[in-house]
Amino acid sequence: MTVPKVRVPFTGRPGRARDARRARRRVSGPLARNVLLAAAAVPAAAAAWIGVTGVLARSELLAAQHDLTALRDSFATSAEHLPSKGVAAGAPAESAQERLARSAAGHAARAHDLTTGPAWYTAAQLPFLGGPLETVRGIAQASDRLAGAVLSPLAGAVPRLEAGARTGGIPRVLTRLESEAPAFARAARVAAEVRDDAHGLPGSTWLPAVDRARTQLSDQLDRLVPQTRDAAVAARVMPSMLGSHGQRRYFLAFQNTAEARGTGGLPGAFAVLRADRGHLSFEHFGNNTELDSTTTHVNLGAEFTAQYGNNQPESAWANSNLSPHFPNAARIWTAAWRNHTGGRLDGAFAIDPGALGLLLRATGPARMPDGTALTADNVVDITQRDAYAKFDNIAQRKAYFVDTARAAAGRLMTAADDPRMIPALLSAVRDVQREGRLQVWSAHADEQRQLASRPFSGVLPDGPGPFAGLVVNNAAGTKLDYYLDRSLVWAPGACTDRGRSVTTTMTLTNRAPVSGLPEYVTQRVDYPSYRTHPGDNRLLLSYYAGKGARLTGATLDGRRVAMIPGVERGHPVYTLDLELPRQSSRTLVLRLNEPEADHAPTILRQALVTPLRVTVKPAGPCGG
């Protein structure tokens, strides 16, 4: 059977299919345009959102910065942030510091919130264009963590400590500090993490303002991180060192930087300091002549003996601190005191007139027995220059130095007993530490392990990496280092199969006047065989290089010169016996091969009357 073909009838108009196709084209045209417009509007809207929120975030970050500046300034005041007398012990009212820190944390958190979300995240991933946005996001996040997890806990601790000082005295302060030690440690850890994150942000983008903000944040964190670490160590060791768990006694040396020694200056006047539950007092004041004939027997290792043994540092008091490694001097001093008196000491401190000046700036002037006001502006000149012109008699001059030390120390003790002075004193101590004018050593091994990690321990670091240290010891017996200027330039050169070549240029200038100085200041107790003039000086100049470094050449004022090699704590040490005439400069240039010199060196800064001027030139990476 054949199936017939059936035509399905078409009931519409013949052109309807064509019209339908045209209609679809008419509909699809506007739809496509709308889709395209919408697609174009998304990045435009995102850009507008980023622009608006960026402006708001900047405003919040500026407000946070304003609060943090006010927070820093408030710590320099005395009584403004103490809780009111009506506040019960253990429940102090929120202090000005806490309010400022809380406000800063709030602003920083809002800035962080404003720079999060899909628009910011996506835009920050764009090649080239996203660099500034990634940096802004990172700055906001870093500011949030810094204000909320670092500064707020620290600001919260300080008022509680001061409240304790008012309600329970210094022992309560130390108890509070001990309880806050974990918070300080956490804050230091977070600060280091934030710094590392900030250093990892794009620093060279197409938007200079963002680059400047990133640099500013990194610089601030580079300063903050060591301070938080110092605070964490202080919270761990200060209570016990100040006698919270039993009375302590310490040797306190006042170093005379007019005659340079490795740790700073000649150990002249000294005191024995007693700490009993936070209360500080002095048991004894003396000068170097009291301990001149005392001999000690301290095993400081073969390197120390090889480097300094010929100068008899354990029996010649004036040579007891030739090494820049402060624990060596501290162990000699405490052993000498024990041999002299039979009394055990728990550690040693060293400060100099520069440190006294910084501390007196916080406390106000001290009064000498003769009525002289000892101030931040005159203490260095009085002790390092004027006293030599004022007294011809050596005994009278040494007694004057002791009186100066006693007057300044007494003023500091009075201030330390006043809780309103604590913030200003802490700020001054931080400045003293930053200049290297305070050195601390504990005879208790657990405390010393904590202290050794911080610069104020005076420890010569023994780790690997590039290192540069210019250390001078006065070899003439003069007091002319008051007039000494020093500069050091560290310049990396070409990469070698041994690491990298490094050129270190050291210039020393003797500004001593040609006349008018007392004989005691200019006298040469080294009795040189060559002719000298009043004001001429002689120094043992030692350069400390990085571990594994090797000297390849040296010139003095452009002429080749031989250096005396040595080693201390693993560092190669190169020493030159240098005659430095008055009103002259001499330049020593060392060329070395350093095994690790891809980054800036650790600088050893010997604290003398005039600070060392340092220039470090950048080093690019070696290898592919």
PDB file of N, CA, C and O in Angstrom, residues 503-539:
ATOM      1  N   THR A 503      83.952  47.390  50.032  1.00  0.00           N
ATOM      2  CA  THR A 503      84.910  48.433  50.392  1.00  0.00           C
ATOM      3  C   THR A 503      84.352  49.218  51.572  1.00  0.00           C
ATOM      4  O   THR A 503      83.237  49.735  51.505  1.00  0.00           O
ATOM      5  N   THR A 504      85.125  49.280  52.640  1.00  0.00           N
ATOM      6  CA  THR A 504      84.723  50.042  53.823  1.00  0.00           C
ATOM      7  C   THR A 504      85.683  51.213  54.003  1.00  0.00           C
ATOM      8  O   THR A 504      86.903  51.012  54.072  1.00  0.00           O
ATOM      9  N   THR A 505      85.131  52.409  54.072  1.00  0.00           N
ATOM     10  CA  THR A 505      85.931  53.622  54.218  1.00  0.00           C
ATOM     11  C   THR A 505      85.634  54.250  55.568  1.00  0.00           C
ATOM     12  O   THR A 505      84.477  54.568  55.868  1.00  0.00           O
ATOM     13  N   MET A 506      86.676  54.413  56.373  1.00  0.00           N
ATOM     14  CA  MET A 506      86.525  54.984  57.714  1.00  0.00           C
ATOM     15  C   MET A 506      87.372  56.253  57.820  1.00  0.00           C
ATOM     16  O   MET A 506      88.570  56.224  57.519  1.00  0.00           O
ATOM     17  N   THR A 507      86.745  57.331  58.224  1.00  0.00           N
ATOM     18  CA  THR A 507      87.442  58.601  58.388  1.00  0.00           C
ATOM     19  C   THR A 507      87.334  59.052  59.832  1.00  0.00           C
ATOM     20  O   THR A 507      86.234  59.104  60.393  1.00  0.00           O
ATOM     21  N   LEU A 508      88.467  59.370  60.441  1.00  0.00           N
ATOM     22  CA  LEU A 508      88.515  59.854  61.822  1.00  0.00           C
ATOM     23  C   LEU A 508      89.099  61.256  61.833  1.00  0.00           C
ATOM     24  O   LEU A 508      90.118  61.513  61.166  1.00  0.00           O
ATOM     25  N   THR A 509      88.463  62.143  62.566  1.00  0.00           N
ATOM     26  CA  THR A 509      88.875  63.540  62.631  1.00  0.00           C
ATOM     27  C   THR A 509      89.093  63.947  64.076  1.00  0.00           C
ATOM     28  O   THR A 509      88.239  63.706  64.929  1.00  0.00           O
ATOM     29  N   ASN A 510      90.234  64.555  64.341  1.00  0.00           N
ATOM     30  CA  ASN A 510      90.575  65.065  65.673  1.00  0.00           C
ATOM     31  C   ASN A 510      90.374  66.577  65.667  1.00  0.00           C
ATOM     32  O   ASN A 510      91.156  67.310  65.071  1.00  0.00           O
ATOM     33  N   ARG A 511      89.300  67.038  66.334  1.00  0.00           N
ATOM     34  CA  ARG A 511      88.983  68.465  66.354  1.00  0.00           C
ATOM     35  C   ARG A 511      89.617  69.201  67.531  1.00  0.00           C
ATOM     36  O   ARG A 511      89.262  70.359  67.807  1.00  0.00           O
ATOM     37  N   ALA A 512      90.536  68.577  68.229  1.00  0.00           N
ATOM     38  CA  ALA A 512      91.135  69.213  69.400  1.00  0.00           C
ATOM     39  C   ALA A 512      91.812  70.524  69.012  1.00  0.00           C
ATOM     40  O   ALA A 512      92.523  70.594  68.009  1.00  0.00           O
ATOM     41  N   PRO A 513      91.604  71.586  69.795  1.00  0.00           N
ATOM     42  CA  PRO A 513      92.239  72.875  69.479  1.00  0.00           C
ATOM     43  C   PRO A 513      93.757  72.795  69.669  1.00  0.00           C
ATOM     44  O   PRO A 513      94.269  71.947  70.409  1.00  0.00           O
ATOM     45  N   VAL A 514      94.448  73.693  69.029  1.00  0.00           N
ATOM     46  CA  VAL A 514      95.914  73.665  69.098  1.00  0.00           C
ATOM     47  C   VAL A 514      96.423  74.222  70.419  1.00  0.00           C
ATOM     48  O   VAL A 514      97.605  74.044  70.762  1.00  0.00           O
ATOM     49  N   SER A 515      95.570  74.881  71.188  1.00  0.00           N
ATOM     50  CA  SER A 515      96.002  75.431  72.481  1.00  0.00           C
ATOM     51  C   SER A 515      94.794  75.566  73.395  1.00  0.00           C
ATOM     52  O   SER A 515      93.650  75.489  72.950  1.00  0.00           O
ATOM     53  N   GLY A 516      95.063  75.780  74.671  1.00  0.00           N
ATOM     54  CA  GLY A 516      94.003  76.063  75.625  1.00  0.00           C
ATOM     55  C   GLY A 516      93.492  74.872  76.400  1.00  0.00           C
ATOM     56  O   GLY A 516      92.661  75.038  77.306  1.00  0.00           O
ATOM     57  N   LEU A 517      93.961  73.661  76.105  1.00  0.00           N
ATOM     58  CA  LEU A 517      93.485  72.487  76.827  1.00  0.00           C
ATOM     59  C   LEU A 517      94.384  72.192  78.018  1.00  0.00           C
ATOM     60  O   LEU A 517      95.604  72.376  77.956  1.00  0.00           O
ATOM     61  N   PRO A 518      93.806  71.719  79.135  1.00  0.00           N
ATOM     62  CA  PRO A 518      94.627  71.364  80.299  1.00  0.00           C
ATOM     63  C   PRO A 518      95.612  70.247  79.956  1.00  0.00           C
ATOM     64  O   PRO A 518      95.351  69.396  79.090  1.00  0.00           O
ATOM     65  N   GLU A 519      96.718  70.249  80.671  1.00  0.00           N
ATOM     66  CA  GLU A 519      97.752  69.243  80.415  1.00  0.00           C
ATOM     67  C   GLU A 519      97.222  67.830  80.629  1.00  0.00           C
ATOM     68  O   GLU A 519      97.582  66.904  79.896  1.00  0.00           O
ATOM     69  N   TYR A 520      96.363  67.656  81.633  1.00  0.00           N
ATOM     70  CA  TYR A 520      95.850  66.320  81.909  1.00  0.00           C
ATOM     71  C   TYR A 520      95.066  65.763  80.722  1.00  0.00           C
ATOM     72  O   TYR A 520      95.028  64.552  80.498  1.00  0.00           O
ATOM     73  N   VAL A 521      94.431  66.647  79.951  1.00  0.00           N
ATOM     74  CA  VAL A 521      93.652  66.217  78.791  1.00  0.00           C
ATOM     75  C   VAL A 521      94.559  65.802  77.648  1.00  0.00           C
ATOM     76  O   VAL A 521      94.264  64.849  76.918  1.00  0.00           O
ATOM     77  N   THR A 522      95.691  66.478  77.482  1.00  0.00           N
ATOM     78  CA  THR A 522      96.553  66.253  76.314  1.00  0.00           C
ATOM     79  C   THR A 522      97.762  65.382  76.604  1.00  0.00           C
ATOM     80  O   THR A 522      98.459  64.978  75.673  1.00  0.00           O
ATOM     81  N   GLN A 523      98.055  65.080  77.869  1.00  0.00           N
ATOM     82  CA  GLN A 523      99.283  64.357  78.200  1.00  0.00           C
ATOM     83  C   GLN A 523      99.308  62.979  77.534  1.00  0.00           C
ATOM     84  O   GLN A 523      98.289  62.307  77.422  1.00  0.00           O
ATOM     85  N   ARG A 524     100.491  62.580  77.082  1.00  0.00           N
ATOM     86  CA  ARG A 524     100.663  61.307  76.412  1.00  0.00           C
ATOM     87  C   ARG A 524     101.335  60.321  77.371  1.00  0.00           C
ATOM     88  O   ARG A 524     102.550  60.331  77.547  1.00  0.00           O
ATOM     89  N   VAL A 525     100.539  59.452  77.959  1.00  0.00           N
ATOM     90  CA  VAL A 525     101.101  58.465  78.877  1.00  0.00           C
ATOM     91  C   VAL A 525     101.635  57.248  78.130  1.00  0.00           C
ATOM     92  O   VAL A 525     102.173  56.325  78.747  1.00  0.00           O
ATOM     93  N   ASP A 526     101.490  57.235  76.791  1.00  0.00           N
ATOM     94  CA  ASP A 526     102.106  56.167  75.999  1.00  0.00           C
ATOM     95  C   ASP A 526     103.568  56.468  75.694  1.00  0.00           C
ATOM     96  O   ASP A 526     104.290  55.602  75.198  1.00  0.00           O
ATOM     97  N   TYR A 527     104.002  57.703  75.940  1.00  0.00           N
ATOM     98  CA  TYR A 527     105.386  58.130  75.752  1.00  0.00           C
ATOM     99  C   TYR A 527     105.923  57.693  74.389  1.00  0.00           C
ATOM    100  O   TYR A 527     106.840  56.858  74.286  1.00  0.00           O
ATOM    101  N   PRO A 528     105.384  58.247  73.298  1.00  0.00           N
ATOM    102  CA  PRO A 528     105.825  57.823  71.967  1.00  0.00           C
ATOM    103  C   PRO A 528     107.272  58.226  71.690  1.00  0.00           C
ATOM    104  O   PRO A 528     107.781  59.209  72.238  1.00  0.00           O
ATOM    105  N   SER A 529     107.903  57.455  70.806  1.00  0.00           N
ATOM    106  CA  SER A 529     109.298  57.725  70.450  1.00  0.00           C
ATOM    107  C   SER A 529     109.407  58.852  69.431  1.00  0.00           C
ATOM    108  O   SER A 529     110.503  59.362  69.180  1.00  0.00           O
ATOM    109  N   TYR A 530     108.301  59.254  68.845  1.00  0.00           N
ATOM    110  CA  TYR A 530     108.306  60.309  67.843  1.00  0.00           C
ATOM    111  C   TYR A 530     107.756  61.591  68.468  1.00  0.00           C
ATOM    112  O   TYR A 530     107.114  61.582  69.521  1.00  0.00           O
ATOM    113  N   ARG A 531     107.989  62.700  67.801  1.00  0.00           N
ATOM    114  CA  ARG A 531     107.573  64.001  68.325  1.00  0.00           C
ATOM    115  C   ARG A 531     106.064  64.172  68.171  1.00  0.00           C
ATOM    116  O   ARG A 531     105.491  63.849  67.138  1.00  0.00           O
ATOM    117  N   THR A 532     105.417  64.699  69.209  1.00  0.00           N
ATOM    118  CA  THR A 532     103.985  64.995  69.159  1.00  0.00           C
ATOM    119  C   THR A 532     103.742  66.409  69.683  1.00  0.00           C
ATOM    120  O   THR A 532     104.632  67.040  70.270  1.00  0.00           O
ATOM    121  N   HIS A 533     102.501  66.889  69.483  1.00  0.00           N
ATOM    122  CA  HIS A 533     102.099  68.204  69.963  1.00  0.00           C
ATOM    123  C   HIS A 533     100.897  68.051  70.884  1.00  0.00           C
ATOM    124  O   HIS A 533     100.127  67.093  70.748  1.00  0.00           O
ATOM    125  N   PRO A 534     100.694  68.986  71.804  1.00  0.00           N
ATOM    126  CA  PRO A 534      99.491  68.932  72.644  1.00  0.00           C
ATOM    127  C   PRO A 534      98.228  68.903  71.784  1.00  0.00           C
ATOM    128  O   PRO A 534      98.045  69.756  70.905  1.00  0.00           O
ATOM    129  N   GLY A 535      97.393  67.923  72.016  1.00  0.00           N
ATOM    130  CA  GLY A 535      96.196  67.750  71.211  1.00  0.00           C
ATOM    131  C   GLY A 535      96.284  66.588  70.250  1.00  0.00           C
ATOM    132  O   GLY A 535      95.259  66.133  69.717  1.00  0.00           O
ATOM    133  N   ASP A 536      97.513  66.080  69.991  1.00  0.00           N
ATOM    134  CA  ASP A 536      97.653  64.890  69.158  1.00  0.00           C
ATOM    135  C   ASP A 536      97.140  63.679  69.926  1.00  0.00           C
ATOM    136  O   ASP A 536      97.349  63.559  71.144  1.00  0.00           O
ATOM    137  N   ASN A 537      96.521  62.768  69.225  1.00  0.00           N
ATOM    138  CA  ASN A 537      95.898  61.603  69.857  1.00  0.00           C
ATOM    139  C   ASN A 537      96.411  60.326  69.197  1.00  0.00           C
ATOM    140  O   ASN A 537      96.967  60.351  68.095  1.00  0.00           O
ATOM    141  N   ARG A 538      96.204  59.218  69.874  1.00  0.00           N
ATOM    142  CA  ARG A 538      96.586  57.907  69.334  1.00  0.00           C
ATOM    143  C   ARG A 538      95.469  56.931  69.655  1.00  0.00           C
ATOM    144  O   ARG A 538      94.995  56.865  70.798  1.00  0.00           O
ATOM    145  N   LEU A 539      95.070  56.179  68.648  1.00  0.00           N
ATOM    146  CA  LEU A 539      93.947  55.263  68.790  1.00  0.00           C
ATOM    147  C   LEU A 539      94.305  53.888  68.249  1.00  0.00           C
ATOM    148  O   LEU A 539      95.043  53.769  67.273  1.00  0.00           O
TER     149      LEU A 539
END
